[in-house]
Amino acid sequence: MAKKIVTDLHVNGKKVLMRVDFNVPMKDGKITDENRIISALPTIKHVLDKGGRVIAFSHLGKVKDSSDLESKSMAPIAARLSELLGKPVTFINATRGTELEAAVANLKDGEIMMFQNTRFEDLEGKKESKNDPELGKYWASLGDLFINDAFGTAHRAHASNVGIASNIGEGNTAAGFLMEKEIKFIGGAVDAPERPLIAILGGAKVSDKIGVIENLLVKADKILIGGAMMFTFFKALGKNTGKSLVEEDKVELAKSLLEKSNGKIILPIDTVVSKEFSNDAPHSVVSVDSIPNDEMGLDIGPETVALFTKELASAKTVVWNGPMGVFEMANYAKGTIGVCEAIANLTNATTIIGGGDSAAAAISLGFADKFSHISTGGGASLEYLEGKKLPGVESISNK
Ligand code: ADP
Ligand code: MG
């Protein structure tokens, strides 16, 4: 069902509650990566330009006790938002109460305010994270409309997304532009992909990705597997995996996935091995049939990159989750770079990265603008790829 987006709502003169994802990394009170704030600007600017009164809010980290009140305050983020927008952002150091209500009442058309970290409501009884009915109702009472642009928390049913949406009134919730893009690309790839759909799965563990593999075994035309998870599959095939990372308790599962894959799963043919988990240790390329007992596989090898490149050439849709090797170390980043290059050369395909580390890898390796879409939500994109319904998305009004 198509969801309403911000352009479907008449925001002029309305109090617009806006759930953004300003859960940015901070160090000593300073923002170390403001990408999430930048990503929210189009939706905020659109509503302000149309004469809406924006009441923005987000969570920041986990809030466990009162020692978090200073380090998890949204105040520095509100200040940075103000600089980026070039207009004042009134910051209210509270998540409820008379000061907040007065600020909302004083807000004029085209003005913006922010209130404090929604998870400050977790201090007494996890009201935000457990979607306390009173809290969602209270926040909804502050506004006329609700825009949800926080894809990163869409896999959670919290008061600041689902709680507000279920209390703001029928038809009054819409996705922001960022959320819309996530739904369009990831939702589109899983639900109605242009074929062939080729999935690339890697990363650390099979166990993290079981749901994704199972869903994509049904939906995708091919699944290329790299990363540490390949060794659990090799073990399932009876190969020697040396000191490589293997999840012994997932070997049977890997076996059954291979059996029901109907040849859709394509495994690497060579791997880069080393005696140590270190960029400086000697390393070499070996066939996956001859991994030495005292070595571990840390990347896919060049023949595998060539094989994956050939497989990808015909793709119309590519979904990628999980790096091909230990890309954090330059000597084991070549597989991930090779796959990035293969995808960058596809001119006629929709290409999507979902997954925190894979997104970080593509960005840090210089391929950020080569993909159709790089998801902003690690956990949320993983659950979306598993075919799960995301409560944050579901709670947005239908068109
Ligand atoms: P994502 O966040 O994209 O879903 P994961 O969290 O599943 O990805 O996995 C990322 C991690 O997997 C990276 O830190 C990377 O170093 C590690 N990794 C990839 N290949 C290997 C390997 N062969 N051996 C050990 N670790 C690996
Ligand atoms: Mg990860």
PDB file of C-alpha atoms in Angstrom, residues 28-315:
ATOM      1  CA  ASP A  28      32.925  15.387  24.192  1.00  0.00           C
ATOM      2  CA  GLY A  29      29.736  17.280  23.360  1.00  0.00           C
ATOM      3  CA  LYS A  30      30.723  17.678  19.681  1.00  0.00           C
ATOM      4  CA  ILE A  31      29.005  16.107  16.691  1.00  0.00           C
ATOM      5  CA  THR A  32      31.522  13.919  14.835  1.00  0.00           C
ATOM      6  CA  ASP A  33      29.360  13.081  11.806  1.00  0.00           C
ATOM      7  CA  GLU A  34      26.441  15.345  10.896  1.00  0.00           C
ATOM      8  CA  ASN A  35      25.253  13.335   7.911  1.00  0.00           C
ATOM      9  CA  ARG A  36      21.936  12.478   9.557  1.00  0.00           C
ATOM     10  CA  ILE A  37      21.179  16.135  10.245  1.00  0.00           C
ATOM     11  CA  ILE A  38      21.992  17.052   6.633  1.00  0.00           C
ATOM     12  CA  SER A  39      19.767  14.213   5.418  1.00  0.00           C
ATOM     13  CA  ALA A  40      16.762  15.602   7.318  1.00  0.00           C
ATOM     14  CA  LEU A  41      17.082  19.112   5.903  1.00  0.00           C
ATOM     15  CA  PRO A  42      15.020  18.646   2.711  1.00  0.00           C
ATOM     16  CA  THR A  43      11.907  17.606   4.645  1.00  0.00           C
ATOM     17  CA  ILE A  44      12.326  20.307   7.288  1.00  0.00           C
ATOM     18  CA  LYS A  45      12.924  23.012   4.673  1.00  0.00           C
ATOM     19  CA  HIS A  46       9.965  21.891   2.621  1.00  0.00           C
ATOM     20  CA  VAL A  47       7.568  22.180   5.558  1.00  0.00           C
ATOM     21  CA  LEU A  48       8.998  25.534   6.669  1.00  0.00           C
ATOM     22  CA  ASP A  49       8.814  26.918   3.114  1.00  0.00           C
ATOM     23  CA  LYS A  50       5.160  25.878   2.925  1.00  0.00           C
ATOM     24  CA  GLY A  51       4.376  27.794   6.115  1.00  0.00           C
ATOM     25  CA  GLY A  52       4.283  24.860   8.515  1.00  0.00           C
ATOM     26  CA  ARG A  53       5.307  25.225  12.156  1.00  0.00           C
ATOM     27  CA  VAL A  54       7.844  22.498  12.805  1.00  0.00           C
ATOM     28  CA  ILE A  55       8.195  20.751  16.156  1.00  0.00           C
ATOM     29  CA  ALA A  56      11.169  18.441  15.603  1.00  0.00           C
ATOM     30  CA  PHE A  57      12.395  15.679  17.882  1.00  0.00           C
ATOM     31  CA  SER A  58      14.611  12.604  17.904  1.00  0.00           C
ATOM     32  CA  HIS A  59      16.235  10.140  20.218  1.00  0.00           C
ATOM     33  CA  LEU A  60      19.985  10.256  20.849  1.00  0.00           C
ATOM     34  CA  GLY A  61      21.641   7.074  22.053  1.00  0.00           C
ATOM     35  CA  LYS A  62      20.316   5.002  24.914  1.00  0.00           C
ATOM     36  CA  VAL A  63      19.287   6.748  28.120  1.00  0.00           C
ATOM     37  CA  LYS A  64      19.793   4.545  31.184  1.00  0.00           C
ATOM     38  CA  ASP A  65      20.249   6.862  34.173  1.00  0.00           C
ATOM     39  CA  SER A  66      20.570  10.523  35.096  1.00  0.00           C
ATOM     40  CA  SER A  67      24.277  10.516  34.204  1.00  0.00           C
ATOM     41  CA  ASP A  68      23.133  10.395  30.540  1.00  0.00           C
ATOM     42  CA  LEU A  69      21.166  13.641  30.800  1.00  0.00           C
ATOM     43  CA  GLU A  70      24.083  15.839  29.854  1.00  0.00           C
ATOM     44  CA  SER A  71      25.899  13.657  27.324  1.00  0.00           C
ATOM     45  CA  LYS A  72      22.675  12.699  25.517  1.00  0.00           C
ATOM     46  CA  SER A  73      21.198  16.207  25.395  1.00  0.00           C
ATOM     47  CA  MET A  74      19.920  17.392  22.003  1.00  0.00           C
ATOM     48  CA  ALA A  75      21.018  20.988  22.729  1.00  0.00           C
ATOM     49  CA  PRO A  76      24.205  20.886  20.583  1.00  0.00           C
ATOM     50  CA  ILE A  77      22.252  19.268  17.765  1.00  0.00           C
ATOM     51  CA  ALA A  78      19.568  21.978  17.848  1.00  0.00           C
ATOM     52  CA  ALA A  79      22.345  24.576  17.689  1.00  0.00           C
ATOM     53  CA  ARG A  80      23.925  22.895  14.656  1.00  0.00           C
ATOM     54  CA  LEU A  81      20.548  22.532  12.965  1.00  0.00           C
ATOM     55  CA  SER A  82      20.020  26.259  13.402  1.00  0.00           C
ATOM     56  CA  GLU A  83      23.342  26.986  11.667  1.00  0.00           C
ATOM     57  CA  LEU A  84      22.538  24.625   8.806  1.00  0.00           C
ATOM     58  CA  LEU A  85      19.072  26.096   8.299  1.00  0.00           C
ATOM     59  CA  GLY A  86      20.253  29.672   8.760  1.00  0.00           C
ATOM     60  CA  LYS A  87      17.387  30.408  11.124  1.00  0.00           C
ATOM     61  CA  PRO A  88      16.694  30.156  14.847  1.00  0.00           C
ATOM     62  CA  VAL A  89      15.728  26.787  16.304  1.00  0.00           C
ATOM     63  CA  THR A  90      14.066  27.219  19.694  1.00  0.00           C
ATOM     64  CA  PHE A  91      15.312  24.424  21.929  1.00  0.00           C
ATOM     65  CA  ILE A  92      13.206  23.230  24.845  1.00  0.00           C
ATOM     66  CA  ASN A  93      15.105  21.234  27.437  1.00  0.00           C
ATOM     67  CA  ALA A  94      12.128  19.007  28.240  1.00  0.00           C
ATOM     68  CA  THR A  95      10.019  16.296  26.652  1.00  0.00           C
ATOM     69  CA  ARG A  96       6.720  17.494  28.166  1.00  0.00           C
ATOM     70  CA  GLY A  97       5.292  20.251  30.343  1.00  0.00           C
ATOM     71  CA  THR A  98       4.262  23.904  30.371  1.00  0.00           C
ATOM     72  CA  GLU A  99       7.459  25.348  28.868  1.00  0.00           C
ATOM     73  CA  LEU A 100       7.221  22.991  25.914  1.00  0.00           C
ATOM     74  CA  GLU A 101       3.504  23.656  25.457  1.00  0.00           C
ATOM     75  CA  ALA A 102       4.050  27.431  25.601  1.00  0.00           C
ATOM     76  CA  ALA A 103       6.801  27.218  22.974  1.00  0.00           C
ATOM     77  CA  VAL A 104       4.492  25.260  20.680  1.00  0.00           C
ATOM     78  CA  ALA A 105       1.739  27.852  21.201  1.00  0.00           C
ATOM     79  CA  ASN A 106       4.152  30.698  20.361  1.00  0.00           C
ATOM     80  CA  LEU A 107       5.479  29.081  17.183  1.00  0.00           C
ATOM     81  CA  LYS A 108       4.665  31.084  14.019  1.00  0.00           C
ATOM     82  CA  ASP A 109       4.270  29.872  10.442  1.00  0.00           C
ATOM     83  CA  GLY A 110       7.668  28.941   8.997  1.00  0.00           C
ATOM     84  CA  GLU A 111       9.329  28.661  12.414  1.00  0.00           C
ATOM     85  CA  ILE A 112      10.975  25.629  13.981  1.00  0.00           C
ATOM     86  CA  MET A 113      11.576  24.350  17.483  1.00  0.00           C
ATOM     87  CA  MET A 114      13.065  21.167  18.889  1.00  0.00           C
ATOM     88  CA  PHE A 115      12.477  19.400  22.132  1.00  0.00           C
ATOM     89  CA  GLN A 116      14.735  17.204  24.215  1.00  0.00           C
ATOM     90  CA  ASN A 117      15.855  13.608  23.529  1.00  0.00           C
ATOM     91  CA  THR A 118      12.719  11.430  23.341  1.00  0.00           C
ATOM     92  CA  ARG A 119      14.523   8.705  25.314  1.00  0.00           C
ATOM     93  CA  PHE A 120      14.732  10.928  28.391  1.00  0.00           C
ATOM     94  CA  GLU A 121      11.236   9.448  28.761  1.00  0.00           C
ATOM     95  CA  ASP A 122      12.899   6.051  29.261  1.00  0.00           C
ATOM     96  CA  LEU A 123      14.271   7.015  32.668  1.00  0.00           C
ATOM     97  CA  GLU A 124      11.062   6.112  34.428  1.00  0.00           C
ATOM     98  CA  GLY A 125       9.613   2.973  32.928  1.00  0.00           C
ATOM     99  CA  LYS A 126      10.883   3.171  29.333  1.00  0.00           C
ATOM    100  CA  LYS A 127       7.890   5.216  28.237  1.00  0.00           C
ATOM    101  CA  GLU A 128       9.379   6.065  24.826  1.00  0.00           C
ATOM    102  CA  SER A 129      10.883   2.673  23.976  1.00  0.00           C
ATOM    103  CA  LYS A 130       7.883   0.693  25.232  1.00  0.00           C
ATOM    104  CA  ASN A 131       5.425   2.963  23.430  1.00  0.00           C
ATOM    105  CA  ASP A 132       3.604   4.026  26.588  1.00  0.00           C
ATOM    106  CA  PRO A 133       0.060   4.870  25.407  1.00  0.00           C
ATOM    107  CA  GLU A 134      -0.152   8.038  27.508  1.00  0.00           C
ATOM    108  CA  LEU A 135       3.081   9.407  26.032  1.00  0.00           C
ATOM    109  CA  GLY A 136       2.165   8.902  22.384  1.00  0.00           C
ATOM    110  CA  LYS A 137      -1.198  10.486  23.069  1.00  0.00           C
ATOM    111  CA  TYR A 138       0.386  13.466  24.831  1.00  0.00           C
ATOM    112  CA  TRP A 139       2.921  14.135  22.069  1.00  0.00           C
ATOM    113  CA  ALA A 140       0.217  13.772  19.417  1.00  0.00           C
ATOM    114  CA  SER A 141      -1.869  16.380  21.297  1.00  0.00           C
ATOM    115  CA  LEU A 142       0.862  18.975  20.670  1.00  0.00           C
ATOM    116  CA  GLY A 143       0.411  19.001  16.896  1.00  0.00           C
ATOM    117  CA  ASP A 144      -2.019  18.808  13.985  1.00  0.00           C
ATOM    118  CA  LEU A 145       0.053  16.640  11.647  1.00  0.00           C
ATOM    119  CA  PHE A 146       2.855  14.097  12.013  1.00  0.00           C
ATOM    120  CA  ILE A 147       5.749  13.557   9.637  1.00  0.00           C
ATOM    121  CA  ASN A 148       8.010  10.578  10.205  1.00  0.00           C
ATOM    122  CA  ASP A 149      11.415  10.929   8.564  1.00  0.00           C
ATOM    123  CA  ALA A 150      13.305   8.620  10.938  1.00  0.00           C
ATOM    124  CA  PHE A 151      13.885   5.421   8.978  1.00  0.00           C
ATOM    125  CA  GLY A 152      16.641   4.331  11.377  1.00  0.00           C
ATOM    126  CA  THR A 153      14.043   3.601  14.087  1.00  0.00           C
ATOM    127  CA  ALA A 154      11.293   2.355  11.753  1.00  0.00           C
ATOM    128  CA  HIS A 155      11.854  -1.254  12.917  1.00  0.00           C
ATOM    129  CA  ARG A 156      10.841  -0.247  16.445  1.00  0.00           C
ATOM    130  CA  ALA A 157       7.365   0.611  17.732  1.00  0.00           C
ATOM    131  CA  HIS A 158       8.130   3.569  19.980  1.00  0.00           C
ATOM    132  CA  ALA A 159       5.964   6.384  21.333  1.00  0.00           C
ATOM    133  CA  SER A 160       7.730   8.928  19.093  1.00  0.00           C
ATOM    134  CA  ASN A 161       6.778   7.121  15.897  1.00  0.00           C
ATOM    135  CA  VAL A 162       3.981   4.544  16.241  1.00  0.00           C
ATOM    136  CA  GLY A 163       2.538   6.142  19.403  1.00  0.00           C
ATOM    137  CA  ILE A 164       2.059   9.545  17.801  1.00  0.00           C
ATOM    138  CA  ALA A 165       0.876   8.120  14.477  1.00  0.00           C
ATOM    139  CA  SER A 166      -1.874   6.142  16.158  1.00  0.00           C
ATOM    140  CA  ASN A 167      -3.145   9.204  18.034  1.00  0.00           C
ATOM    141  CA  ILE A 168      -2.792  12.094  15.576  1.00  0.00           C
ATOM    142  CA  GLY A 169      -5.871  11.187  13.587  1.00  0.00           C
ATOM    143  CA  GLU A 170      -6.689   9.267  10.435  1.00  0.00           C
ATOM    144  CA  GLY A 171      -4.772  10.467   7.379  1.00  0.00           C
ATOM    145  CA  ASN A 172      -2.584  12.921   9.274  1.00  0.00           C
ATOM    146  CA  THR A 173       0.728  11.043   9.148  1.00  0.00           C
ATOM    147  CA  ALA A 174       3.147  11.120   6.241  1.00  0.00           C
ATOM    148  CA  ALA A 175       6.655   9.983   5.403  1.00  0.00           C
ATOM    149  CA  GLY A 176       9.386  12.593   5.031  1.00  0.00           C
ATOM    150  CA  PHE A 177      11.543  12.571   1.900  1.00  0.00           C
ATOM    151  CA  LEU A 178      14.246  10.426   3.493  1.00  0.00           C
ATOM    152  CA  MET A 179      11.755   7.824   4.669  1.00  0.00           C
ATOM    153  CA  GLU A 180      10.077   7.930   1.263  1.00  0.00           C
ATOM    154  CA  LYS A 181      13.386   7.153  -0.437  1.00  0.00           C
ATOM    155  CA  GLU A 182      14.046   4.175   1.852  1.00  0.00           C
ATOM    156  CA  ILE A 183      10.561   2.771   1.241  1.00  0.00           C
ATOM    157  CA  LYS A 184      10.867   3.306  -2.500  1.00  0.00           C
ATOM    158  CA  PHE A 185      14.269   1.666  -2.881  1.00  0.00           C
ATOM    159  CA  ILE A 186      14.407  -1.094  -0.283  1.00  0.00           C
ATOM    160  CA  GLY A 187      10.673  -1.796  -0.293  1.00  0.00           C
ATOM    161  CA  GLY A 188      10.691  -1.693  -4.092  1.00  0.00           C
ATOM    162  CA  ALA A 189      13.654  -4.046  -4.405  1.00  0.00           C
ATOM    163  CA  VAL A 190      12.091  -6.631  -2.119  1.00  0.00           C
ATOM    164  CA  ASP A 191       8.468  -6.365  -3.227  1.00  0.00           C
ATOM    165  CA  ALA A 192       8.547  -5.567  -6.935  1.00  0.00           C
ATOM    166  CA  PRO A 193      12.110  -5.649  -8.274  1.00  0.00           C
ATOM    167  CA  GLU A 194      13.077  -5.274 -11.876  1.00  0.00           C
ATOM    168  CA  ARG A 195      14.723  -8.613 -12.684  1.00  0.00           C
ATOM    169  CA  PRO A 196      17.159 -10.139 -12.502  1.00  0.00           C
ATOM    170  CA  LEU A 197      17.462  -9.228  -8.814  1.00  0.00           C
ATOM    171  CA  ILE A 198      20.915 -10.144  -7.555  1.00  0.00           C
ATOM    172  CA  ALA A 199      21.678 -10.044  -3.846  1.00  0.00           C
ATOM    173  CA  ILE A 200      25.187  -9.820  -2.457  1.00  0.00           C
ATOM    174  CA  LEU A 201      25.511 -10.955   1.127  1.00  0.00           C
ATOM    175  CA  GLY A 202      28.568 -10.850   3.318  1.00  0.00           C
ATOM    176  CA  GLY A 203      29.675  -9.569   6.680  1.00  0.00           C
ATOM    177  CA  ALA A 204      30.589 -11.311   9.845  1.00  0.00           C
ATOM    178  CA  LYS A 205      27.956 -13.898  10.659  1.00  0.00           C
ATOM    179  CA  VAL A 206      25.439 -16.188   9.020  1.00  0.00           C
ATOM    180  CA  SER A 207      23.406 -15.989  12.224  1.00  0.00           C
ATOM    181  CA  ASP A 208      22.845 -12.221  11.778  1.00  0.00           C
ATOM    182  CA  LYS A 209      21.606 -12.737   8.243  1.00  0.00           C
ATOM    183  CA  ILE A 210      19.486 -15.909   8.346  1.00  0.00           C
ATOM    184  CA  GLY A 211      16.266 -13.959   7.852  1.00  0.00           C
ATOM    185  CA  VAL A 212      17.737 -12.005   4.955  1.00  0.00           C
ATOM    186  CA  ILE A 213      19.123 -15.108   3.232  1.00  0.00           C
ATOM    187  CA  GLU A 214      15.811 -16.938   3.600  1.00  0.00           C
ATOM    188  CA  ASN A 215      13.750 -14.038   2.268  1.00  0.00           C
ATOM    189  CA  LEU A 216      16.135 -13.373  -0.622  1.00  0.00           C
ATOM    190  CA  LEU A 217      16.284 -17.067  -1.522  1.00  0.00           C
ATOM    191  CA  VAL A 218      12.635 -16.624  -2.401  1.00  0.00           C
ATOM    192  CA  LYS A 219      12.807 -13.138  -3.893  1.00  0.00           C
ATOM    193  CA  ALA A 220      16.204 -12.909  -5.612  1.00  0.00           C
ATOM    194  CA  ASP A 221      17.351 -14.602  -8.799  1.00  0.00           C
ATOM    195  CA  LYS A 222      20.868 -15.092  -7.473  1.00  0.00           C
ATOM    196  CA  ILE A 223      22.687 -14.653  -4.177  1.00  0.00           C
ATOM    197  CA  LEU A 224      26.418 -14.013  -4.167  1.00  0.00           C
ATOM    198  CA  ILE A 225      27.988 -14.816  -0.827  1.00  0.00           C
ATOM    199  CA  GLY A 226      31.232 -13.393   0.566  1.00  0.00           C
ATOM    200  CA  GLY A 227      32.516 -12.190   3.933  1.00  0.00           C
ATOM    201  CA  ALA A 228      33.191 -14.432   6.879  1.00  0.00           C
ATOM    202  CA  MET A 229      29.840 -16.164   6.375  1.00  0.00           C
ATOM    203  CA  MET A 230      31.167 -17.982   3.319  1.00  0.00           C
ATOM    204  CA  PHE A 231      33.244 -20.257   5.551  1.00  0.00           C
ATOM    205  CA  THR A 232      30.203 -21.651   7.335  1.00  0.00           C
ATOM    206  CA  PHE A 233      28.876 -22.585   3.890  1.00  0.00           C
ATOM    207  CA  PHE A 234      32.235 -24.147   2.931  1.00  0.00           C
ATOM    208  CA  LYS A 235      32.174 -26.181   6.130  1.00  0.00           C
ATOM    209  CA  ALA A 236      28.697 -27.337   5.171  1.00  0.00           C
ATOM    210  CA  LEU A 237      30.161 -28.522   1.860  1.00  0.00           C
ATOM    211  CA  GLY A 238      32.839 -30.471   3.726  1.00  0.00           C
ATOM    212  CA  LYS A 239      35.710 -28.172   2.796  1.00  0.00           C
ATOM    213  CA  ASN A 240      38.642 -27.428   5.072  1.00  0.00           C
ATOM    214  CA  THR A 241      38.247 -23.878   6.427  1.00  0.00           C
ATOM    215  CA  GLY A 242      41.471 -23.630   8.458  1.00  0.00           C
ATOM    216  CA  LYS A 243      41.302 -20.921  11.130  1.00  0.00           C
ATOM    217  CA  SER A 244      38.548 -18.976   9.306  1.00  0.00           C
ATOM    218  CA  LEU A 245      35.528 -17.755  11.231  1.00  0.00           C
ATOM    219  CA  VAL A 246      32.970 -20.588  11.180  1.00  0.00           C
ATOM    220  CA  GLU A 247      29.727 -20.720  13.138  1.00  0.00           C
ATOM    221  CA  GLU A 248      29.677 -24.415  14.008  1.00  0.00           C
ATOM    222  CA  ASP A 249      26.061 -24.274  15.183  1.00  0.00           C
ATOM    223  CA  LYS A 250      24.988 -22.863  11.803  1.00  0.00           C
ATOM    224  CA  VAL A 251      26.675 -25.455   9.578  1.00  0.00           C
ATOM    225  CA  GLU A 252      23.512 -27.595   9.371  1.00  0.00           C
ATOM    226  CA  LEU A 253      21.458 -24.507   8.534  1.00  0.00           C
ATOM    227  CA  ALA A 254      23.950 -23.548   5.797  1.00  0.00           C
ATOM    228  CA  LYS A 255      23.610 -27.071   4.415  1.00  0.00           C
ATOM    229  CA  SER A 256      19.838 -26.815   4.242  1.00  0.00           C
ATOM    230  CA  LEU A 257      19.989 -23.320   2.699  1.00  0.00           C
ATOM    231  CA  LEU A 258      22.273 -24.693  -0.020  1.00  0.00           C
ATOM    232  CA  GLU A 259      19.925 -27.620  -0.607  1.00  0.00           C
ATOM    233  CA  LYS A 260      16.875 -25.446  -1.080  1.00  0.00           C
ATOM    234  CA  SER A 261      18.719 -22.738  -3.004  1.00  0.00           C
ATOM    235  CA  ASN A 262      18.201 -24.403  -6.388  1.00  0.00           C
ATOM    236  CA  GLY A 263      21.581 -23.183  -7.514  1.00  0.00           C
ATOM    237  CA  LYS A 264      20.755 -19.573  -6.682  1.00  0.00           C
ATOM    238  CA  ILE A 265      23.589 -19.327  -4.149  1.00  0.00           C
ATOM    239  CA  ILE A 266      26.982 -18.597  -5.665  1.00  0.00           C
ATOM    240  CA  LEU A 267      29.979 -19.063  -3.406  1.00  0.00           C
ATOM    241  CA  PRO A 268      33.540 -17.694  -3.810  1.00  0.00           C
ATOM    242  CA  ILE A 269      36.176 -19.755  -5.599  1.00  0.00           C
ATOM    243  CA  ASP A 270      39.252 -18.161  -4.040  1.00  0.00           C
ATOM    244  CA  THR A 271      40.084 -16.351  -0.822  1.00  0.00           C
ATOM    245  CA  VAL A 272      42.837 -14.187   0.670  1.00  0.00           C
ATOM    246  CA  VAL A 273      44.335 -16.008   3.656  1.00  0.00           C
ATOM    247  CA  SER A 274      46.726 -15.098   6.441  1.00  0.00           C
ATOM    248  CA  LYS A 275      47.993 -16.760   9.610  1.00  0.00           C
ATOM    249  CA  GLU A 276      46.885 -13.762  11.654  1.00  0.00           C
ATOM    250  CA  PHE A 277      43.999 -11.325  11.838  1.00  0.00           C
ATOM    251  CA  SER A 278      46.327  -8.479  10.924  1.00  0.00           C
ATOM    252  CA  ASN A 279      46.937  -6.173   7.999  1.00  0.00           C
ATOM    253  CA  ASP A 280      50.690  -6.519   8.441  1.00  0.00           C
ATOM    254  CA  ALA A 281      50.916 -10.316   8.478  1.00  0.00           C
ATOM    255  CA  PRO A 282      51.933 -12.083   5.226  1.00  0.00           C
ATOM    256  CA  HIS A 283      48.904 -13.045   3.132  1.00  0.00           C
ATOM    257  CA  SER A 284      48.221 -14.929  -0.077  1.00  0.00           C
ATOM    258  CA  VAL A 285      45.435 -15.999  -2.402  1.00  0.00           C
ATOM    259  CA  VAL A 286      44.362 -19.659  -2.355  1.00  0.00           C
ATOM    260  CA  SER A 287      41.582 -21.712  -3.876  1.00  0.00           C
ATOM    261  CA  VAL A 288      38.716 -22.322  -1.456  1.00  0.00           C
ATOM    262  CA  ASP A 289      39.532 -26.015  -1.848  1.00  0.00           C
ATOM    263  CA  SER A 290      42.989 -25.599  -0.373  1.00  0.00           C
ATOM    264  CA  ILE A 291      42.769 -23.348   2.672  1.00  0.00           C
ATOM    265  CA  PRO A 292      45.761 -24.274   4.866  1.00  0.00           C
ATOM    266  CA  ASN A 293      45.007 -25.529   8.387  1.00  0.00           C
ATOM    267  CA  ASP A 294      46.890 -22.704  10.071  1.00  0.00           C
ATOM    268  CA  GLU A 295      45.442 -19.828   7.981  1.00  0.00           C
ATOM    269  CA  MET A 296      42.188 -17.878   7.972  1.00  0.00           C
ATOM    270  CA  GLY A 297      40.265 -16.378   5.050  1.00  0.00           C
ATOM    271  CA  LEU A 298      39.902 -12.605   5.337  1.00  0.00           C
ATOM    272  CA  ASP A 299      38.638 -11.585   1.894  1.00  0.00           C
ATOM    273  CA  ILE A 300      37.363 -12.978  -1.382  1.00  0.00           C
ATOM    274  CA  GLY A 301      40.071 -13.432  -4.005  1.00  0.00           C
ATOM    275  CA  PRO A 302      40.499 -11.886  -7.493  1.00  0.00           C
ATOM    276  CA  GLU A 303      38.930 -14.811  -9.369  1.00  0.00           C
ATOM    277  CA  THR A 304      35.854 -14.459  -7.196  1.00  0.00           C
ATOM    278  CA  VAL A 305      35.704 -10.734  -7.916  1.00  0.00           C
ATOM    279  CA  ALA A 306      35.801 -11.595 -11.626  1.00  0.00           C
ATOM    280  CA  LEU A 307      33.073 -14.227 -11.162  1.00  0.00           C
ATOM    281  CA  PHE A 308      30.836 -11.847  -9.197  1.00  0.00           C
ATOM    282  CA  THR A 309      31.448  -9.082 -11.741  1.00  0.00           C
ATOM    283  CA  LYS A 310      30.290 -11.415 -14.511  1.00  0.00           C
ATOM    284  CA  GLU A 311      27.203 -12.444 -12.530  1.00  0.00           C
ATOM    285  CA  LEU A 312      26.345  -8.828 -11.774  1.00  0.00           C
ATOM    286  CA  ALA A 313      26.649  -7.691 -15.390  1.00  0.00           C
ATOM    287  CA  SER A 314      23.077  -8.691 -16.248  1.00  0.00           C
ATOM    288  CA  ALA A 315      21.472  -7.400 -13.025  1.00  0.00           C
TER     289      ALA A 315
END
